Structure formats: C-alpha cells, structure tokens
Amino acid sequence: YAITASDARGTGLGNYTMTYTAGATYTITPAALTITALDQTGTYGQTPALNNTAFKTSGLVNGDTVSSVNLSTSADGQSNVGAYAITASDVRGTGLGNYTITYTTGAYTITPAALTITALDQTGIYGQTPALNNTAFKTSGLVNGDAVSSVSLATTADHQSSVGAYAMTASNARGTGLGNYAITYTTSTYTITPAALTITALNQTGTYGQNPTLNNAAFKTNGLVNGDAVSSISLSTTADRQSNVGAYAMTASDARGTGLGNYTITYTAGATYPITPAALTITAL
C-alpha cells in the first residue's frame, strides 16, 4: 500500500518549499493461520469415514472464516488396531489469501472390533472324564479373512459328576489377526447323559405246590461306576403254588441302591424260575 507524507514539523521549516515524494509502500504480510485436524476414531475392519468438519483454527481475524478442509489418513479397512495420522489440506473459506497456513496433523485411532466366540454344546456319559473338543465353537464378527483356529474349553463337570447340565466356558482363542478384536466368550452347556446299566436276574428254583419265594438279591449287574451300587431289585414270576412242574419266566424291575439316577437301566429277560417235582411217597397197605 502507498505511504504518503504531509504536515512536516520541526525548526526553521518556514524557509523551505516542501515537496513530498510519493512511492514509499506499506506492505502487509500474511498472518499466521494454523488448522489442526481433530482426532477421530474408527473400528477395525471398517473403511475410515472422516468428518471433514472436524478441525479447529487458530489465527483468524477480521471475520475471516474456514468452512471446510480436506482430511485424509493412511488407514484403510484392513489396517490393524492402532493410531494413524490424519492430514489436512485444501482449506476453503473467506479471506484465506491473507494467511500463511500451517496444517497440524491429528490422529485416527482404529479401535478393536467386537468378536463373539460361542462354544457349542457338548455331551458326555456319566462316569467318563469329559473330553472336550476345542474346535467345537462358532464365531461372530470376524473380518478381513481373520480366523479362530481353536479355543480352550473347560467345564466344572468331571467323571464323578451326576447326570445333568454343567457350564462350559471358552477362553484363550488362537488364530490370525485376533489382536484386532475385543473378544467376548459366551458360555455353553456340557450335558452328562446316563450311563448304561444292565441288571440280570439269576435263575431260581422252587418246588411244586409251594408259593414261590424269590430272593430279591439274586442278580448281577454290568455298568456300575463311581462306587454306585444296586442293593436289591423287585422280582416276579408267573408261577404260583398251583403251577405245574416246568420253567416259568422271571422278570426284574424297580432297582434300588445308590447313584442309580445316573443310569439308563436295562433289565435282561431270560431268567427262569423252574418248578421241580414235589416228593410223593406211596405206601402199599
């Protein structure tokens, strides 16, 4: 801008004819304007969607404004969890030709994605130590080709646990890319089913003309574990004191003992109750 001189003041100046020479200039230099990108966040596996209005300014004067800037980051949908620079450029607004603009970077932080790992229900048989399949699980939330190869599974059940449902917990997922996830493990159920128990009644005998007297402790078992026991069973037969000599079926039922709720009981058919001839003495007179 032009600088003009006038109105000189001093001593003895009445002795002069004054000429003021034009041409001096007053130069206004640009003011400093700093535009700082504000920090933003995104989730692993998602393409960054930057908010181009997320910035702040320092140095604007005279009602000048910044309406928007272009923001960019090196992060993309496959970038790992972590912090990446956000760079600003191409400012738009009013009066910005009057500034020397400095852009300050911000941070784009990729946070872990949510990953849910659910152990699938499994079953075992009473009396057996649980053998958990560590590949029996499902996932929800994996992206970018990441994978879970196995997890650690545990249950409170053991070989002495009664028939019923027990919690099964998952932990310690192993695979690829899992550092990019906040993992939630969902519990499932380990169900202990009854063991097979076979009870076989032993053959008994009786004499024609006598009421059958069955020994309810005359049986054998196959399949008991964990110190469980059958103390007695109910035995019945179709024979009675009027039944002729011969073999009659004998059926078992209603086992009694300890721990028997943990078994599916099968009573073996085939036991017999043979009626033997009674003694008859004939004396000639």
Tab-separated table of N, CA, C and O in Angstrom, residues 197-201 219-222 230 232-233 252 255-256 260 265-269:
chain	number	residue	atom	x	y	z
A	197	LEU	N	-26.705	-99.325	32.359
A	197	LEU	CA	-26.605	-100.305	33.440
A	197	LEU	C	-27.524	-101.475	33.109
A	197	LEU	O	-28.721	-101.286	32.879
A	198	THR	N	-26.940	-102.642	33.078
A	198	THR	CA	-27.716	-103.856	32.825
A	198	THR	C	-27.832	-104.655	34.117
A	198	THR	O	-26.823	-104.905	34.796
A	199	ILE	N	-29.058	-105.021	34.442
A	199	ILE	CA	-29.313	-105.853	35.629
A	199	ILE	C	-29.906	-107.172	35.155
A	199	ILE	O	-30.927	-107.200	34.448
A	200	THR	N	-29.260	-108.239	35.558
A	200	THR	CA	-29.698	-109.576	35.139
A	200	THR	C	-30.091	-110.386	36.367
A	200	THR	O	-29.267	-110.601	37.269
A	201	ALA	N	-31.344	-110.814	36.398
A	201	ALA	CA	-31.807	-111.677	37.490
A	201	ALA	C	-31.228	-113.078	37.303
A	201	ALA	O	-31.134	-113.591	36.180
A	219	PHE	N	-29.111	-111.386	41.736
A	219	PHE	CA	-28.967	-110.714	40.438
A	219	PHE	C	-27.502	-110.348	40.249
A	219	PHE	O	-26.703	-110.386	41.195
A	220	LYS	N	-27.163	-109.956	39.026
A	220	LYS	CA	-25.831	-109.428	38.744
A	220	LYS	C	-25.983	-108.155	37.914
A	220	LYS	O	-27.017	-107.935	37.259
A	221	THR	N	-24.961	-107.311	37.979
A	221	THR	CA	-25.011	-106.018	37.280
A	221	THR	C	-23.815	-105.859	36.352
A	221	THR	O	-22.770	-106.488	36.532
A	222	ASN	N	-23.997	-104.989	35.363
A	222	ASN	CA	-22.912	-104.653	34.446
A	222	ASN	C	-23.038	-103.168	34.088
A	222	ASN	O	-24.049	-102.750	33.519
A	230	VAL	N	-26.237	-101.400	43.430
A	230	VAL	CA	-27.635	-101.865	43.443
A	230	VAL	C	-27.766	-102.793	44.646
A	230	VAL	O	-27.073	-103.816	44.742
A	232	SER	N	-30.888	-104.045	45.857
A	232	SER	CA	-31.926	-105.054	45.641
A	232	SER	C	-32.767	-104.678	44.441
A	232	SER	O	-32.726	-103.523	43.980
A	233	ILE	N	-33.494	-105.645	43.942
A	233	ILE	CA	-34.448	-105.393	42.869
A	233	ILE	C	-35.747	-106.108	43.212
A	233	ILE	O	-35.787	-106.941	44.140
A	252	ALA	N	-37.446	-108.835	36.270
A	252	ALA	CA	-36.848	-107.940	37.259
A	252	ALA	C	-37.322	-106.515	36.995
A	252	ALA	O	-37.585	-106.118	35.862
A	255	ALA	N	-35.103	-101.382	40.533
A	255	ALA	CA	-33.812	-101.487	41.222
A	255	ALA	C	-33.694	-100.406	42.282
A	255	ALA	O	-34.126	-99.269	42.101
A	256	ARG	N	-33.083	-100.772	43.384
A	256	ARG	CA	-32.848	-99.835	44.484
A	256	ARG	C	-31.364	-99.884	44.845
A	256	ARG	O	-30.732	-100.940	44.786
A	260	LEU	N	-28.345	-94.483	41.342
A	260	LEU	CA	-28.979	-95.126	40.189
A	260	LEU	C	-29.687	-94.130	39.266
A	260	LEU	O	-30.021	-94.484	38.132
A	265	ILE	N	-31.344	-97.943	32.892
A	265	ILE	CA	-31.289	-99.336	33.356
A	265	ILE	C	-32.037	-100.244	32.385
A	265	ILE	O	-33.174	-99.960	31.988
A	266	THR	N	-31.362	-101.305	32.017
A	266	THR	CA	-31.974	-102.346	31.202
A	266	THR	C	-32.022	-103.630	32.036
A	266	THR	O	-30.999	-104.050	32.604
A	267	TYR	N	-33.197	-104.195	32.127
A	267	TYR	CA	-33.371	-105.467	32.827
A	267	TYR	C	-33.350	-106.576	31.777
A	267	TYR	O	-34.131	-106.560	30.821
A	268	THR	N	-32.442	-107.519	31.966
A	268	THR	CA	-32.267	-108.588	30.988
A	268	THR	C	-33.317	-109.677	31.200
A	268	THR	O	-33.466	-110.213	32.303
A	269	ALA	N	-34.040	-109.972	30.110
A	269	ALA	CA	-35.025	-111.064	30.163
A	269	ALA	C	-34.305	-112.403	30.011
A	269	ALA	O	-33.167	-112.460	29.547
